[in-house]
Coordinates of N, CA and C and ligand atoms in Angstrom, one line a residue:
X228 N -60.9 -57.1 16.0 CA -61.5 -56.2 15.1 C -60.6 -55.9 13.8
X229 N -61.1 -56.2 12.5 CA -60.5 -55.6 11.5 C -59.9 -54.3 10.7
X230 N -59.1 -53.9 10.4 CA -58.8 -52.7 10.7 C -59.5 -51.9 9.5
X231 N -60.0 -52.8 8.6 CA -60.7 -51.9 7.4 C -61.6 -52.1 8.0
X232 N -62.6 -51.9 9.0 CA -63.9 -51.8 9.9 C -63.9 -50.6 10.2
X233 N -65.0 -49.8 9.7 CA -65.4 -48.3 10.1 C -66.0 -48.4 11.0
X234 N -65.3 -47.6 12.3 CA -65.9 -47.7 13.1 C -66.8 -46.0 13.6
X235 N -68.0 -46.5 14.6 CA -68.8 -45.3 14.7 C -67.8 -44.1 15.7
X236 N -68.7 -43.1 15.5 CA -68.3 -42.0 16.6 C -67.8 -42.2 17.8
X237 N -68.1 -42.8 18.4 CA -68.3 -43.5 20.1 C -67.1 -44.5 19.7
X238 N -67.0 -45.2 18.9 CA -66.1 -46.3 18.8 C -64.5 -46.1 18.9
X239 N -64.8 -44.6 18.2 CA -63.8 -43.5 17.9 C -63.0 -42.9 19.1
X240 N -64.0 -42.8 19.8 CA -63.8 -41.8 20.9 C -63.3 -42.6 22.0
X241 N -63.6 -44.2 22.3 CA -63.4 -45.1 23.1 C -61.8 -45.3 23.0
X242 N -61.5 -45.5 21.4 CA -59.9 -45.8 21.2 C -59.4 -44.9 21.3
X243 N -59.7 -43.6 21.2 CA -59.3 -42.7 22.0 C -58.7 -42.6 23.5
X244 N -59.8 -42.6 24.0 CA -59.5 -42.3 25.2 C -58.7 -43.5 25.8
X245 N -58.4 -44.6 25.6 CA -58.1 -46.1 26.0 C -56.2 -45.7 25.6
X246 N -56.3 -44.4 24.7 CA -54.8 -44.2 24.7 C -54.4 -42.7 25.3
X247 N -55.6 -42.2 26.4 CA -55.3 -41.2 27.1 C -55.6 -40.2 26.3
X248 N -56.5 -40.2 25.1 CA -56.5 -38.8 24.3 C -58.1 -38.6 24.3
X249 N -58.2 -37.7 24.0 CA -59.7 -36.8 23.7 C -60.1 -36.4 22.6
X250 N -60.7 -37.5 21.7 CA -61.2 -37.3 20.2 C -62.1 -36.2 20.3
X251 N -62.0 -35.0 19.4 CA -62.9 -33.8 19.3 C -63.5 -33.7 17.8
X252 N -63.6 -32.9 17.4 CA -64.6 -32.8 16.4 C -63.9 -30.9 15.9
X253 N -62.6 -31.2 15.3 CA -62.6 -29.6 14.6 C -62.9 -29.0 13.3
X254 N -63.6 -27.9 13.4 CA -64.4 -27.1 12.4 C -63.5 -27.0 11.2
X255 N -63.3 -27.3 9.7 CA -62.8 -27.2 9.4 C -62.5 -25.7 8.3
X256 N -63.4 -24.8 8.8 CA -63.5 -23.3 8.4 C -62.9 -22.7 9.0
X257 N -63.0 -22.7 10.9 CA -62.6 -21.9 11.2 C -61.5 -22.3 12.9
X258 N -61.7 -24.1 12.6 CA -60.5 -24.3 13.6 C -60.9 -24.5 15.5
X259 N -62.5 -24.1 15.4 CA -63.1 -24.2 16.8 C -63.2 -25.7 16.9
X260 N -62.8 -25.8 18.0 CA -63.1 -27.6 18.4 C -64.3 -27.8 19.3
X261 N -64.8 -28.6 18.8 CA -66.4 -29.3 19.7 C -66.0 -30.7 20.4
X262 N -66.5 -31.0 21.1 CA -66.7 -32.4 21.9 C -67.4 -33.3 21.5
X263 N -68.9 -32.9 21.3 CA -69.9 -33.2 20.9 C -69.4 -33.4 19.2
X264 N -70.7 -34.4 18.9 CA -70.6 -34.3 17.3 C -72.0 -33.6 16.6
X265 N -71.6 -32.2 16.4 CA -72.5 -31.4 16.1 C -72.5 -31.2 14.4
X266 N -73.6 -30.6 14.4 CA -74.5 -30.4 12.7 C -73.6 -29.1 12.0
X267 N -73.9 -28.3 12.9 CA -73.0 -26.9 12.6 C -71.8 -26.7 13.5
X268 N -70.9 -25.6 13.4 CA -69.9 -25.2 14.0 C -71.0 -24.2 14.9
X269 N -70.5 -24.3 15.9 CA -71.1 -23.1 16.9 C -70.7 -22.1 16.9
X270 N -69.4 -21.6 15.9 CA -68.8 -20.4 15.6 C -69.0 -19.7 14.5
X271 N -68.9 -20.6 13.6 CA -69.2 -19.8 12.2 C -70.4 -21.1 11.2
X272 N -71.0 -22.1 12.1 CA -71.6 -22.4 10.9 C -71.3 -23.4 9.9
X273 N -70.0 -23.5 9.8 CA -70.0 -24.4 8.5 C -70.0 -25.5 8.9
X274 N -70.7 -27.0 8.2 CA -70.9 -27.7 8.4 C -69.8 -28.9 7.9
X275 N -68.3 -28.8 8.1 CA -67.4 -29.7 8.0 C -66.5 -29.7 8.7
X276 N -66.0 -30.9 9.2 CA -65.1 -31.0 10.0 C -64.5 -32.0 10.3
X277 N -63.4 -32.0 11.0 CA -62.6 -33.0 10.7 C -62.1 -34.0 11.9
X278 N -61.9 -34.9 12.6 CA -61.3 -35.6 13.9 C -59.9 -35.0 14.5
X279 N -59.9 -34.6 15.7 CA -58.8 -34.4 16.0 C -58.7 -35.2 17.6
X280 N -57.0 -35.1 18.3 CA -57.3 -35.5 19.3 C -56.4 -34.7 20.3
X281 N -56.3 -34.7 21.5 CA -55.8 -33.9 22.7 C -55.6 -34.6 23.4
X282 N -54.6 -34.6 24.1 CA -54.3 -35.0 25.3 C -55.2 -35.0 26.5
X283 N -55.7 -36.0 27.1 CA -56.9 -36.0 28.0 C -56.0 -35.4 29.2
X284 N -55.7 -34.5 29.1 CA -55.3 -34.4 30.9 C -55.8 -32.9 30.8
X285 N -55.5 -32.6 31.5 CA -56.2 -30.9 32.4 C -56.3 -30.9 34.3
X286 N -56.8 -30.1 34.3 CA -57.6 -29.7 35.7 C -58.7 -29.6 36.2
X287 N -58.6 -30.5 37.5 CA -60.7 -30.1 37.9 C -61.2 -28.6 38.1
X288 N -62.2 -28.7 37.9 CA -62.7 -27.3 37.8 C -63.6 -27.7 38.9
X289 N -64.5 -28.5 38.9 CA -65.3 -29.0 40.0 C -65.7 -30.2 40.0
X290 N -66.7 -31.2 41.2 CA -67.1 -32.4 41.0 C -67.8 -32.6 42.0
X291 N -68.2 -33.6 42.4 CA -69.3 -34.3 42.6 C -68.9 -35.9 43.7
X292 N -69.1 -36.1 44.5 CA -68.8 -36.9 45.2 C -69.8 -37.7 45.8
X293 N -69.6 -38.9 44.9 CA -71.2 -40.2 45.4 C -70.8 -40.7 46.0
X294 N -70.9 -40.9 47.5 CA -70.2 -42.3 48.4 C -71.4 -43.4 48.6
X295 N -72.3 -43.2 47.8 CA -73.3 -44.2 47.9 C -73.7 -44.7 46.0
X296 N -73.2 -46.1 46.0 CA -73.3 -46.4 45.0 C -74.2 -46.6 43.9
X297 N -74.8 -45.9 43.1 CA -76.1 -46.3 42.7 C -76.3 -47.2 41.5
X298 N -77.6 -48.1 41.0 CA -77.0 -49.3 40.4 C -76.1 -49.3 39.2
X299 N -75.2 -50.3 38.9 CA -74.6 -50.0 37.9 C -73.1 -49.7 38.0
X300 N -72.9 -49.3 39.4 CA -71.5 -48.7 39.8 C -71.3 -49.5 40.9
X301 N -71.5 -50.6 41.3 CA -71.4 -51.5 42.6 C -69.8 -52.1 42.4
X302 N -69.3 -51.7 41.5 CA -67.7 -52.4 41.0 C -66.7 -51.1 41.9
X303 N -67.6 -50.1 42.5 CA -66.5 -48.9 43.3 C -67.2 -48.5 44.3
X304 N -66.6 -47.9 45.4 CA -67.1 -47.8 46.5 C -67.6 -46.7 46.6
X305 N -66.3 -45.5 46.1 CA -66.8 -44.3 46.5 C -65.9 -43.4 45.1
X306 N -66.6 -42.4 44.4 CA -66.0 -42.2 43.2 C -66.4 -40.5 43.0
X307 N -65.9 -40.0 42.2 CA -65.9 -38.5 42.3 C -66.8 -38.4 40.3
X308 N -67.5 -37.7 40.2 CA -67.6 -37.0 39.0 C -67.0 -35.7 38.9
X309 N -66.2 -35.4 38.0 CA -65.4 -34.8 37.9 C -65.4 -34.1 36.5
X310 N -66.0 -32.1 36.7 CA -65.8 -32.0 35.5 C -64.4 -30.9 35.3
X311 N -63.6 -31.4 34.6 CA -61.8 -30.6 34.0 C -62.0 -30.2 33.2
X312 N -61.2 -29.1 33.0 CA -60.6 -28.5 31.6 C -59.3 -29.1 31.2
X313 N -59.8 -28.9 29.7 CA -58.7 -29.5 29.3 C -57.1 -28.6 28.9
X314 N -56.2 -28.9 29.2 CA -55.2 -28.3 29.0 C -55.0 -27.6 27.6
X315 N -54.8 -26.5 27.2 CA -54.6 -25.6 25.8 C -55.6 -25.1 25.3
X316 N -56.9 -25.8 25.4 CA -57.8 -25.6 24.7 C -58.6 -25.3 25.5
X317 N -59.7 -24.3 25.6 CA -60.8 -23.7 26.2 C -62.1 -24.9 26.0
X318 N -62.0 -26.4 26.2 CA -63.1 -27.0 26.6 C -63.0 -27.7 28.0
X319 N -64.6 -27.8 28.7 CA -64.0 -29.1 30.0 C -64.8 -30.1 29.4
X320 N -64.6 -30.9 30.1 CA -65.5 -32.4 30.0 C -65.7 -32.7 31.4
X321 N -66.4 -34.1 31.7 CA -66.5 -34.5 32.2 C -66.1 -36.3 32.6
X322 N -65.8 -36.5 33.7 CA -65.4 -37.9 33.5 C -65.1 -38.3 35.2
X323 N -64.9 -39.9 35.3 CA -65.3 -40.6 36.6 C -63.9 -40.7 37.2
X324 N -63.9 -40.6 38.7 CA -62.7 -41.0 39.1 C -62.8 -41.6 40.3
X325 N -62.0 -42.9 40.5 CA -62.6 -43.4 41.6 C -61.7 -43.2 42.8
X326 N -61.8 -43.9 44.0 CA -61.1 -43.6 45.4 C -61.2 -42.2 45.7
X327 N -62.4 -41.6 45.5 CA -62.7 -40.5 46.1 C -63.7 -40.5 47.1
X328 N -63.0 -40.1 48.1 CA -64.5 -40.1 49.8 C -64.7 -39.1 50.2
X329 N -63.8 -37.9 50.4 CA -63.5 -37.0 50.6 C -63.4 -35.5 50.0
X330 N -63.6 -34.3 50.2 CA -63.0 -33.3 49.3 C -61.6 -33.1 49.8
X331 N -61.4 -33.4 50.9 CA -60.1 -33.4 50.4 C -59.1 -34.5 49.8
X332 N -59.6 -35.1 49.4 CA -59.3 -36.2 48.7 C -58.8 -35.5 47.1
X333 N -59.4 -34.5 46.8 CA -59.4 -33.8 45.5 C -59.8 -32.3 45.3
X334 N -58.6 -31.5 45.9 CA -58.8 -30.5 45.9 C -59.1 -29.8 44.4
X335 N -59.6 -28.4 44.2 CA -59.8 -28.0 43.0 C -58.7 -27.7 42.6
X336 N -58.2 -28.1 41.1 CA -56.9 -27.7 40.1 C -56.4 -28.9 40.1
X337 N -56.8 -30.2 41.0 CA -56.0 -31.1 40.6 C -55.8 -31.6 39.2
X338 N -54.6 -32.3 39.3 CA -54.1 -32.7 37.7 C -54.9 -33.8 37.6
X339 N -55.5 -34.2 36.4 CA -56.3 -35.4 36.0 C -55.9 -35.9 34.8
X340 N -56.1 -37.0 34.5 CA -55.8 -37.7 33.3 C -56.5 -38.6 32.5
X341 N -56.6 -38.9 31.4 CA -58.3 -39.9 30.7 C -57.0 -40.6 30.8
X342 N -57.9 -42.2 31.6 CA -56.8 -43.6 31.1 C -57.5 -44.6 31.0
X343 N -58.6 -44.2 30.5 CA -59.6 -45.2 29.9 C -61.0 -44.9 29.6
X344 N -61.6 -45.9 29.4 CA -63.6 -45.7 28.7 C -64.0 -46.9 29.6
X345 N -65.4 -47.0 30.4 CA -65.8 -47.6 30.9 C -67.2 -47.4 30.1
X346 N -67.7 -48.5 29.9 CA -68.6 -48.4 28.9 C -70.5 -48.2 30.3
X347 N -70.1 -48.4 31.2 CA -71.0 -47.5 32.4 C -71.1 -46.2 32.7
X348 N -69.2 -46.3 33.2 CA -69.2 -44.6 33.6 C -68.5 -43.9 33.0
X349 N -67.9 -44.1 31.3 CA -67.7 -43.4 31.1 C -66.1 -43.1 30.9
X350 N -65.2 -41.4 30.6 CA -64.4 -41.8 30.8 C -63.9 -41.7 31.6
X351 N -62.8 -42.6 32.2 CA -62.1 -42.9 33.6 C -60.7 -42.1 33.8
X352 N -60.9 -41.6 35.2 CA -59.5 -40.0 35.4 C -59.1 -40.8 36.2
X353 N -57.8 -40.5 36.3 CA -57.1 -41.0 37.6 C -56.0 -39.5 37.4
X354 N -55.6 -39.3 39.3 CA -55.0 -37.9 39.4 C -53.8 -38.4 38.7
X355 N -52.9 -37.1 38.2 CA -51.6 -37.3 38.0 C -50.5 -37.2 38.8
X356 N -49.5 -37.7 38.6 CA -48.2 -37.5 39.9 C -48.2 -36.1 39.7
X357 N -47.9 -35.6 40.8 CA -48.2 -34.3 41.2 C -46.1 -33.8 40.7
Ligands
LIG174 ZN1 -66.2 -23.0 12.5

């Protein structure tokens, strides 16, 4: 890919996350950060803003545990959906993590980390060394 190639939102977000970070979307009025790529600021309104990025790690808040694969995901056995907050900043996300069978496999508060985009599931957590 060439580097004078504009790339889209998503495309944005992919190289992101592929270096462990969380492209956001901050308000350039008043500094609130979005996930989404929104029209207005959900705080005050103004309609500009600028790329920023975060560190993809945080803590689970909660998740979801499919031990039955549905199509599309036949590349893992058994995988957790998992939504975290992100550390500093008052957003969570959500994102896949796999070798999950169990809850206790993933207790709540574990440390998580973005270490990639899976253009299926999305972005991909693996826990952190504790
Ligand atoms: Zn704002």
């Amino acid at each position: 890919m060439s580097t004078n190639e504009i790339l889209t939102p998503r495309q944005k977000f992919i190289a992101a996350a592929n270096r462990s970070k969380i492209l956001l979307n901050k308000c350039k009025n008043c500094g609130h950060m979005m996930l989404e790529t929104v029209i207005y600021c959900e705080k005050c309104y103004h309609k500009n803003f600028e790329s920023t990025e975060v560190d993809g790690i945080g803590s689970v808040e909660t998740y979801t545990i499919q031990s039955v694969a549905p199509e599309g995901f036949e590349d893992v056995e058994s995988y957790a959906w998992v939504v975290f907050k992100l550390d500093n900043i008052l957003l969570r996300t959500s994102g896949f993590l796999p070798g999950i069978m169990k809850p206790e496999d993933l207790p709540l508060k574990t440390r998580v980390r973005v270490v990639g985009f899976n253009h299926i599931h999305g972005l991909v957590l693996e826990k952190t060394i504790q």
